[in-house]
Every structure is written in C-alpha cells, then in structure tokens.
Short mmCIF file of N, CA and C in Angstrom, two decimals:
data_model
loop_
_atom_site.label_atom_id
_atom_site.label_comp_id
_atom_site.label_asym_id
_atom_site.label_seq_id
_atom_site.Cartn_x
_atom_site.Cartn_y
_atom_site.Cartn_z
N UNK A 1 76.36 80.64 85.29
CA UNK A 1 76.04 80.67 86.56
C UNK A 1 76.61 81.67 87.62
N UNK A 2 76.09 82.23 88.22
CA UNK A 2 77.10 83.00 89.26
C UNK A 2 76.86 83.04 90.31
N UNK A 3 77.93 83.07 91.03
CA UNK A 3 78.66 83.17 92.51
C UNK A 3 78.24 84.04 93.35
N UNK A 4 76.93 84.27 94.06
CA UNK A 4 76.03 84.91 94.99
C UNK A 4 77.66 85.24 95.45
N UNK A 5 77.37 86.38 96.18
CA UNK A 5 78.80 87.26 97.03
C UNK A 5 78.41 86.91 98.98
N UNK A 6 79.82 86.75 99.38
CA UNK A 6 79.72 86.62 100.30
C UNK A 6 79.45 88.01 101.33
N UNK A 7 78.81 87.67 101.87
CA UNK A 7 78.83 88.67 102.78
C UNK A 7 79.17 89.19 104.40
N UNK A 8 80.42 87.93 104.53
CA UNK A 8 81.05 88.66 105.73
C UNK A 8 81.88 88.08 105.62
N UNK A 9 83.08 88.90 106.27
CA UNK A 9 84.73 89.16 106.38
C UNK A 9 84.84 87.84 106.49
N UNK A 10 83.87 87.26 107.71
CA UNK A 10 84.24 86.20 108.58
C UNK A 10 84.09 84.61 108.35
N UNK A 11 82.92 84.49 107.17
CA UNK A 11 82.66 83.72 106.57
C UNK A 11 83.80 83.75 104.81
N UNK A 12 84.41 84.64 104.66
CA UNK A 12 85.92 84.68 103.25
C UNK A 12 87.12 84.15 104.44
N UNK A 13 87.33 84.78 105.21
CA UNK A 13 88.47 84.75 106.27
C UNK A 13 87.99 82.31 106.26
N UNK A 14 87.46 82.16 106.87
CA UNK A 14 87.36 80.81 106.87
C UNK A 14 87.27 79.90 105.64
N UNK A 15 86.82 80.63 104.36
CA UNK A 15 87.00 79.47 103.03
C UNK A 15 88.76 80.14 102.22
N UNK A 16 89.06 81.00 102.83
CA UNK A 16 90.42 81.39 102.77
C UNK A 16 91.51 80.47 103.51
N UNK A 17 91.44 80.58 104.68
CA UNK A 17 91.84 79.55 105.95
C UNK A 17 91.58 78.00 105.61
N UNK A 18 90.92 77.28 104.97
CA UNK A 18 90.43 76.32 104.92
C UNK A 18 91.25 75.80 103.70
N UNK A 19 91.00 76.38 102.50
CA UNK A 19 91.73 76.54 101.13
C UNK A 19 93.47 76.51 101.44
N UNK A 20 93.76 77.67 102.83
CA UNK A 20 95.14 77.51 102.94
C UNK A 20 95.87 76.29 103.45
N UNK A 21 95.08 75.79 104.04
CA UNK A 21 95.62 74.67 105.42
C UNK A 21 95.78 73.37 104.05
N UNK A 22 94.11 73.48 103.68
CA UNK A 22 94.30 71.78 102.43
C UNK A 22 95.45 72.02 101.86
N UNK A 23 96.23 73.05 100.89
CA UNK A 23 96.93 73.64 100.52
C UNK A 23 98.60 73.38 100.98
N UNK A 24 98.21 73.27 102.20
CA UNK A 24 99.84 73.70 102.64
C UNK A 24 99.72 71.31 103.64
N UNK A 25 98.33 71.22 103.78
CA UNK A 25 98.21 69.52 104.40
C UNK A 25 99.01 68.63 102.79
N UNK A 26 98.75 68.88 101.80
CA UNK A 26 98.80 68.31 100.29
C UNK A 26 100.49 68.40 99.82
N UNK A 27 100.53 69.97 100.49
CA UNK A 27 101.89 69.58 99.98
C UNK A 27 103.63 69.51 101.03
N UNK A 28 102.72 69.19 102.26
CA UNK A 28 103.20 67.83 103.03
C UNK A 28 102.90 66.70 102.85
N UNK A 29 101.95 66.21 102.81
CA UNK A 29 102.05 64.75 101.77
C UNK A 29 103.10 64.42 101.05
N UNK A 30 103.18 65.48 100.18
CA UNK A 30 104.27 64.50 99.09
C UNK A 30 105.29 65.06 99.19
N UNK A 31 105.79 65.39 100.64
CA UNK A 31 107.40 65.74 100.76
C UNK A 31 107.54 64.88 102.19
N UNK A 32 107.48 63.56 102.46
CA UNK A 32 107.44 62.65 103.47
C UNK A 32 108.90 61.96 103.45
N UNK A 33 109.45 61.80 102.28
CA UNK A 33 110.79 61.22 102.53
C UNK A 33 112.14 61.99 102.89
N UNK A 34 111.96 60.96 104.06
CA UNK A 34 113.11 60.53 105.29
C UNK A 34 114.51 60.46 104.26
N UNK A 35 115.67 61.08 104.91
CA UNK A 35 116.35 60.83 104.52
C UNK A 35 117.15 58.99 105.07
N UNK A 36 115.99 58.27 105.65
CA UNK A 36 116.25 56.70 105.03
C UNK A 36 116.06 56.49 104.23
N UNK A 37 114.46 57.13 104.00
CA UNK A 37 113.89 56.76 102.54
C UNK A 37 114.99 56.86 101.13
N UNK A 38 115.76 58.19 101.28
CA UNK A 38 116.56 58.54 100.26
C UNK A 38 117.49 57.88 100.07
N UNK A 39 118.18 57.42 101.64
CA UNK A 39 119.17 56.67 101.48
C UNK A 39 118.68 55.62 100.62
N UNK A 40 117.74 54.77 101.05
CA UNK A 40 117.39 53.24 100.78
C UNK A 40 117.30 53.11 98.89
N UNK A 41 117.18 54.22 98.32
CA UNK A 41 117.37 54.56 97.11
C UNK A 41 118.47 55.22 96.16
N UNK A 42 119.63 55.63 97.15
CA UNK A 42 120.87 55.12 96.53
C UNK A 42 121.62 54.88 95.47
N UNK A 43 122.15 55.12 94.63
CA UNK A 43 122.90 54.40 93.57
C UNK A 43 124.35 53.86 93.28
N UNK A 44 124.79 54.51 94.56
CA UNK A 44 126.46 54.85 94.58
C UNK A 44 126.42 54.82 96.23
N UNK A 45 128.05 53.96 96.66
CA UNK A 45 127.90 53.69 98.02
C UNK A 45 129.74 54.15 97.74
N UNK A 46 129.40 54.90 98.78
CA UNK A 46 131.13 56.15 99.18
C UNK A 46 131.18 56.77 100.37
N UNK A 47 132.69 56.43 101.02
CA UNK A 47 132.44 57.04 102.31
C UNK A 47 133.69 57.42 102.17
N UNK A 48 134.02 58.31 103.07
CA UNK A 48 135.26 59.13 102.67
C UNK A 48 135.20 60.41 102.06
N UNK A 49 136.62 60.62 101.54
CA UNK A 49 136.61 61.90 100.17
C UNK A 49 136.81 61.09 98.88
N UNK A 50 136.24 61.70 98.23
CA UNK A 50 135.60 60.78 96.51
C UNK A 50 135.02 62.15 95.92
N UNK A 51 135.91 61.63 94.77
CA UNK A 51 135.85 62.41 93.21
C UNK A 51 137.01 63.30 92.97
N UNK A 52 137.22 63.44 91.89
CA UNK A 52 138.17 64.02 91.75
C UNK A 52 138.29 65.86 92.45
N UNK A 53 137.59 66.21 93.09
CA UNK A 53 137.65 67.65 93.96
C UNK A 53 137.66 66.77 95.15
N UNK A 54 137.84 65.47 95.62
CA UNK A 54 137.94 65.08 97.12
C UNK A 54 137.21 65.67 97.95
N UNK A 55 135.26 64.80 97.86
CA UNK A 55 134.85 65.55 98.69
C UNK A 55 133.80 64.44 99.15
N UNK A 56 133.10 65.25 100.60
CA UNK A 56 131.57 63.66 101.11
C UNK A 56 130.89 63.85 100.04
N UNK A 57 131.04 62.47 99.20
CA UNK A 57 129.39 62.62 98.68
C UNK A 57 127.90 62.95 99.62
N UNK A 58 127.40 63.34 98.52
CA UNK A 58 125.39 63.49 99.03
C UNK A 58 124.90 61.95 100.08
N UNK A 59 125.18 60.77 99.02
CA UNK A 59 124.73 59.61 100.03
C UNK A 59 125.81 59.55 101.31
N UNK A 60 126.57 59.70 101.26
CA UNK A 60 127.48 59.91 102.59
C UNK A 60 126.61 60.85 103.76
N UNK A 61 126.47 61.84 103.20
CA UNK A 61 125.52 62.89 104.07
C UNK A 61 124.09 62.34 104.50
N UNK A 62 123.24 61.71 103.51
CA UNK A 62 122.35 61.47 103.82
C UNK A 62 122.52 60.25 104.81
N UNK A 63 123.12 58.68 104.57
CA UNK A 63 124.33 57.92 105.70
C UNK A 63 124.50 58.48 107.31
N UNK A 64 124.31 59.72 107.68
CA UNK A 64 125.05 60.36 108.41
C UNK A 64 123.87 60.71 109.01
N UNK A 65 122.88 61.32 108.30
CA UNK A 65 121.64 61.78 109.10
C UNK A 65 120.94 60.72 109.50
N UNK A 66 120.70 59.64 108.47
CA UNK A 66 120.20 58.79 109.33
C UNK A 66 121.35 57.78 110.87
N UNK A 67 122.49 57.94 110.68
CA UNK A 67 122.84 57.09 111.82
C UNK A 67 123.53 57.85 112.89
N UNK A 68 122.69 59.73 113.10
CA UNK A 68 122.38 60.35 113.99
C UNK A 68 120.97 60.63 114.73
N UNK A 69 119.90 59.95 113.81
CA UNK A 69 118.78 59.49 114.12
C UNK A 69 118.47 59.17 115.40
N UNK A 70 117.88 59.23 116.50
CA UNK A 70 117.15 58.37 117.21
C UNK A 70 117.10 57.16 116.88
N UNK A 71 115.87 56.73 115.80
CA UNK A 71 115.72 55.75 115.82
C UNK A 71 116.78 54.66 114.23
N UNK A 72 117.87 55.32 114.86
CA UNK A 72 119.42 54.60 113.46
C UNK A 72 118.78 53.61 113.32
N UNK A 73 119.19 51.89 113.82
CA UNK A 73 119.05 51.04 114.40
C UNK A 73 117.77 50.52 113.43
N UNK A 74 116.29 51.23 114.05
CA UNK A 74 115.00 50.63 112.60
C UNK A 74 115.58 50.52 112.02
N UNK A 75 116.12 52.21 111.18
CA UNK A 75 115.78 52.65 110.10
C UNK A 75 116.58 51.87 109.16
N UNK A 76 117.92 51.17 109.56
CA UNK A 76 118.75 50.76 108.96
C UNK A 76 118.36 49.00 108.87
N UNK A 77 117.80 48.53 109.89
CA UNK A 77 116.98 47.20 109.66
C UNK A 77 115.99 47.10 108.70
N UNK A 78 115.33 48.37 108.74
CA UNK A 78 114.36 48.68 107.41
C UNK A 78 114.79 48.55 106.10
N UNK A 79 115.65 48.99 105.67
CA UNK A 79 116.38 49.53 104.59
C UNK A 79 116.52 47.94 104.70
N UNK A 80 117.70 47.17 105.06
CA UNK A 80 118.26 45.70 104.72
C UNK A 80 117.17 45.13 104.47
N UNK A 81 115.86 44.96 105.44
CA UNK A 81 114.92 44.42 104.75
C UNK A 81 114.07 44.69 104.04
N UNK A 82 114.18 45.79 103.37
CA UNK A 82 113.44 46.16 102.30
C UNK A 82 113.55 45.68 101.06
N UNK A 83 112.45 45.03 100.16
CA UNK A 83 112.72 44.55 98.69
C UNK A 83 113.08 45.73 97.86
N UNK A 84 112.68 47.11 97.78
CA UNK A 84 112.54 47.57 96.80
C UNK A 84 114.19 48.68 97.19
N UNK A 85 114.49 48.70 98.77
CA UNK A 85 116.03 49.62 98.54
C UNK A 85 117.40 48.69 97.64
N UNK A 86 118.01 49.45 97.15
CA UNK A 86 119.03 49.21 96.09
C UNK A 86 120.32 48.80 96.70
N UNK A 87 120.84 47.77 96.22
CA UNK A 87 122.26 47.42 96.85
C UNK A 87 122.83 48.32 97.86
N UNK A 88 123.07 49.30 96.88
CA UNK A 88 123.57 50.56 97.48
C UNK A 88 123.36 50.87 98.87
N UNK A 89 122.06 51.16 98.66
CA UNK A 89 121.35 51.41 100.11
C UNK A 89 121.31 50.52 101.46
N UNK A 90 121.41 49.35 100.88
CA UNK A 90 121.98 48.23 101.64
C UNK A 90 122.73 48.15 102.33
N UNK A 91 123.85 48.59 101.34
CA UNK A 91 125.60 48.57 101.66
C UNK A 91 125.72 49.54 103.02
N UNK A 92 124.60 50.86 103.03
CA UNK A 92 124.87 51.50 104.00
C UNK A 92 124.06 51.15 104.70
N UNK A 93 123.68 50.90 104.82
CA UNK A 93 122.46 50.08 106.34
C UNK A 93 123.11 48.63 106.60
N UNK A 94 124.35 48.08 106.22
CA UNK A 94 125.11 46.94 107.35
C UNK A 94 125.42 47.97 107.86
N UNK A 95 126.59 49.25 106.88
CA UNK A 95 127.77 50.09 107.97
C UNK A 95 126.74 50.44 109.07
N UNK A 96 125.84 51.20 109.06
CA UNK A 96 124.97 51.66 110.17
C UNK A 96 125.04 50.92 110.87
N UNK A 97 124.12 49.29 110.41
CA UNK A 97 123.95 48.21 111.89
C UNK A 97 125.48 48.03 112.46
N UNK A 98 126.30 47.60 111.80
CA UNK A 98 127.52 47.43 112.37
C UNK A 98 127.79 48.91 113.45
N UNK A 99 127.94 49.66 112.72
CA UNK A 99 127.65 50.93 114.13
C UNK A 99 127.40 50.50 115.16
N UNK A 100 125.27 50.89 114.92
CA UNK A 100 123.99 51.15 116.01
C UNK A 100 124.54 49.35 116.80
N UNK A 101 123.97 48.20 115.90
CA UNK A 101 124.15 47.17 117.20
C UNK A 101 125.03 45.95 116.04
N UNK A 102 125.50 45.38 116.98
CA UNK A 102 125.87 44.46 116.16
C UNK A 102 125.12 42.61 116.59
N UNK A 103 124.12 43.06 117.24
CA UNK A 103 123.96 42.12 117.17
C UNK A 103 122.36 41.88 115.99
N UNK A 104 122.02 43.15 115.43
CA UNK A 104 121.06 43.17 114.19
C UNK A 104 122.23 43.19 113.09
N UNK A 105 123.37 43.32 113.29
CA UNK A 105 124.24 43.53 111.72
C UNK A 105 124.01 42.00 111.92
N UNK A 106 124.86 41.19 112.77
CA UNK A 106 125.06 39.39 112.49
C UNK A 106 123.76 38.89 112.28
N UNK A 107 122.47 39.27 113.02
CA UNK A 107 121.45 38.92 112.32
C UNK A 107 120.85 39.37 111.15
N UNK A 108 120.56 40.35 110.45
CA UNK A 108 120.43 40.61 109.02
C UNK A 108 121.31 40.44 108.11
N UNK A 109 122.24 39.74 108.34
CA UNK A 109 123.55 40.15 106.77
C UNK A 109 123.60 38.75 106.54
N UNK A 110 122.91 37.43 107.45
CA UNK A 110 122.91 36.28 106.10
C UNK A 110 121.55 36.60 104.90
N UNK A 111 120.85 37.51 105.44
CA UNK A 111 119.68 37.55 103.99
C UNK A 111 120.02 38.27 102.66
N UNK A 112 121.10 39.45 103.60
CA UNK A 112 121.95 39.84 102.20
C UNK A 112 122.89 39.88 101.27
N UNK A 113 123.73 38.52 102.41
CA UNK A 113 124.43 37.23 101.84
C UNK A 113 123.90 36.75 100.27
N UNK A 114 122.46 35.73 100.59
CA UNK A 114 121.80 35.40 100.02
C UNK A 114 121.69 36.17 98.15
N UNK A 115 121.69 37.14 98.64
CA UNK A 115 120.89 38.08 96.93
C UNK A 115 122.51 38.43 96.46
N UNK A 116 122.90 37.77 94.87
CA UNK A 116 123.63 37.88 94.68
C UNK A 116 123.75 39.26 94.01
N UNK A 117 123.53 40.51 94.35
CA UNK A 117 123.85 41.86 94.35
C UNK A 117 124.76 42.57 93.80
N UNK A 118 125.47 43.31 93.27
CA UNK A 118 126.72 43.92 92.48
C UNK A 118 126.18 44.90 93.78
N UNK A 119 127.30 46.53 93.97
CA UNK A 119 127.30 47.45 94.25
C UNK A 119 127.72 48.57 93.30
N UNK A 120 127.95 49.92 93.20
CA UNK A 120 128.51 50.68 92.36
C UNK A 120 129.20 51.27 93.63
N UNK A 121 130.75 51.07 93.72
CA UNK A 121 131.13 51.93 94.72
C UNK A 121 131.93 52.69 94.45
N UNK A 122 132.35 54.11 94.94
CA UNK A 122 133.11 54.94 94.61
C UNK A 122 134.15 54.87 95.51
N UNK A 123 135.77 54.66 95.04
CA UNK A 123 137.00 55.32 95.80
C UNK A 123 137.67 55.62 95.48
N UNK A 124 138.16 56.88 96.09
CA UNK A 124 138.83 58.00 95.02
C UNK A 124 137.67 58.63 94.10
N UNK A 125 138.43 58.33 93.06
CA UNK A 125 137.86 58.77 91.89
C UNK A 125 137.62 57.59 91.17
N UNK A 126 137.04 56.25 91.44
CA UNK A 126 137.32 55.30 90.92
C UNK A 126 135.72 54.92 90.59
N UNK A 127 135.07 54.57 89.88
CA UNK A 127 133.55 53.85 90.23
C UNK A 127 133.75 52.51 90.05
N UNK A 128 133.40 51.52 90.45
CA UNK A 128 133.02 50.53 90.18
C UNK A 128 132.42 49.59 90.59
N UNK A 129 132.26 47.78 89.98
CA UNK A 129 131.06 47.26 91.00
C UNK A 129 131.91 45.94 91.82
N UNK A 130 130.86 46.10 93.06
CA UNK A 130 131.76 45.22 93.60
C UNK A 130 130.68 44.08 94.02
N UNK A 131 130.28 43.28 94.51
CA UNK A 131 129.63 42.58 94.88
C UNK A 131 129.54 42.90 96.24
N UNK A 132 127.92 42.23 96.78
CA UNK A 132 127.60 42.77 98.09
C UNK A 132 128.19 42.07 99.08
N UNK A 133 128.39 40.60 99.20
CA UNK A 133 128.97 39.86 100.00
C UNK A 133 130.09 40.31 100.56
N UNK A 134 130.89 40.55 99.44
CA UNK A 134 131.86 41.14 99.41
C UNK A 134 132.52 42.25 99.95
N UNK A 135 131.23 42.97 99.90
CA UNK A 135 131.60 44.36 100.82
C UNK A 135 130.75 44.57 102.48
N UNK A 136 129.96 42.92 102.29
CA UNK A 136 129.80 43.08 103.75
C UNK A 136 130.74 42.01 104.95
N UNK A 137 131.47 41.18 104.27
CA UNK A 137 132.83 40.20 104.37
C UNK A 137 133.48 41.74 104.89
N UNK A 138 134.07 42.61 104.36
CA UNK A 138 134.79 43.95 104.94
C UNK A 138 134.53 44.46 105.89
N UNK A 139 132.99 44.60 105.81
CA UNK A 139 132.47 45.73 107.44
C UNK A 139 132.39 44.78 107.84
N UNK A 140 131.96 43.55 108.55
CA UNK A 140 132.19 42.86 109.43
C UNK A 140 134.23 42.42 109.72
N UNK A 141 134.15 42.74 109.56
CA UNK A 141 136.05 42.75 109.68
C UNK A 141 136.59 43.52 110.34
N UNK A 142 136.52 45.25 109.58
CA UNK A 142 137.16 46.44 109.50
C UNK A 142 135.86 47.18 109.97
N UNK A 143 134.90 47.00 110.06
CA UNK A 143 133.76 48.38 109.72
C UNK A 143 133.90 49.53 108.97
N UNK A 144 133.53 50.82 108.51
CA UNK A 144 133.09 51.11 107.84
C UNK A 144 134.10 52.47 107.33
N UNK A 145 135.55 52.18 108.10
CA UNK A 145 135.74 53.76 108.23
C UNK A 145 137.20 53.25 107.16
N UNK A 146 137.03 51.59 106.90
CA UNK A 146 138.12 51.68 105.54
C UNK A 146 138.26 51.33 104.58
N UNK A 147 137.27 52.25 104.21
CA UNK A 147 137.02 52.17 102.12
C UNK A 147 137.58 53.81 102.09
#
C-alpha cells in the first residue's frame, strides 16, 4: 500500500498541526493531578522540620500548596469525604479545615472519628503510628502548629 503524495504545504501543515494538538491534549489529560489529588494519597503526616537533616517534607509542601489555593476549604472537604484518600491525607485535610473553616471542621470531623484508622506520623526523625481520632483531638485543641 502506497501513501499518495501530499500536494500542498497547507495540507501538510494541517496534518502535522492536528497531530501535535492531539499529542499535547493527550499529555495534558494524563497529567491532571492537582496538589489536592496528590495530598489525598500521601503516606506520611509530618508538619514542621523533620528527618535526620531537619527539612520540610514534600507532603507539607503539598499541604501548603492546597492551603493557599483559592478553593482550599472545598479541596480539604473533598479529601475528608473521599473514600480513597489515605488516613494521612485526611489528617492534613483536618488541619486545613481547622485553619480555613472551623465550621466545616466541626461538621466533618465526626465522620473521621468513626473510622478506626491509623496514621503514620513523622516527628523529628521518629516515624510511628497514631490513631486518627487522637490527631483530630489534638488539632481541635491546639491547631496544627503544635506537631
């Protein structure tokens, strides 16, 4: 089977342009993870300087990114309600709701307290499991700057 020759440059440009546009749209569709989506999937809850070299964790950078977005309260509420979000992501969302909307915090936390989930918490350079309900109680009393 032989491909007939393209007689005009205009047609060639249209075909190449359509191909490039399709390729770009395909790439964009595969990279639609927002910081809130990534925060919902984190596996460690860590605020402040942590680790042996004392640094801000990548998870906290995601949390801060969502916290400073225009729709922070809605994003945190979606994470709290999401059945696929990790307990660590839900802990960050609880912090976010405490800071952005105390009303939503008090409204959404009973749902999280019902779950018997454990959260991997990193403090300084010690990683341990804690109950999500204990974290929520601490957030409710002291906010998220006391970790």
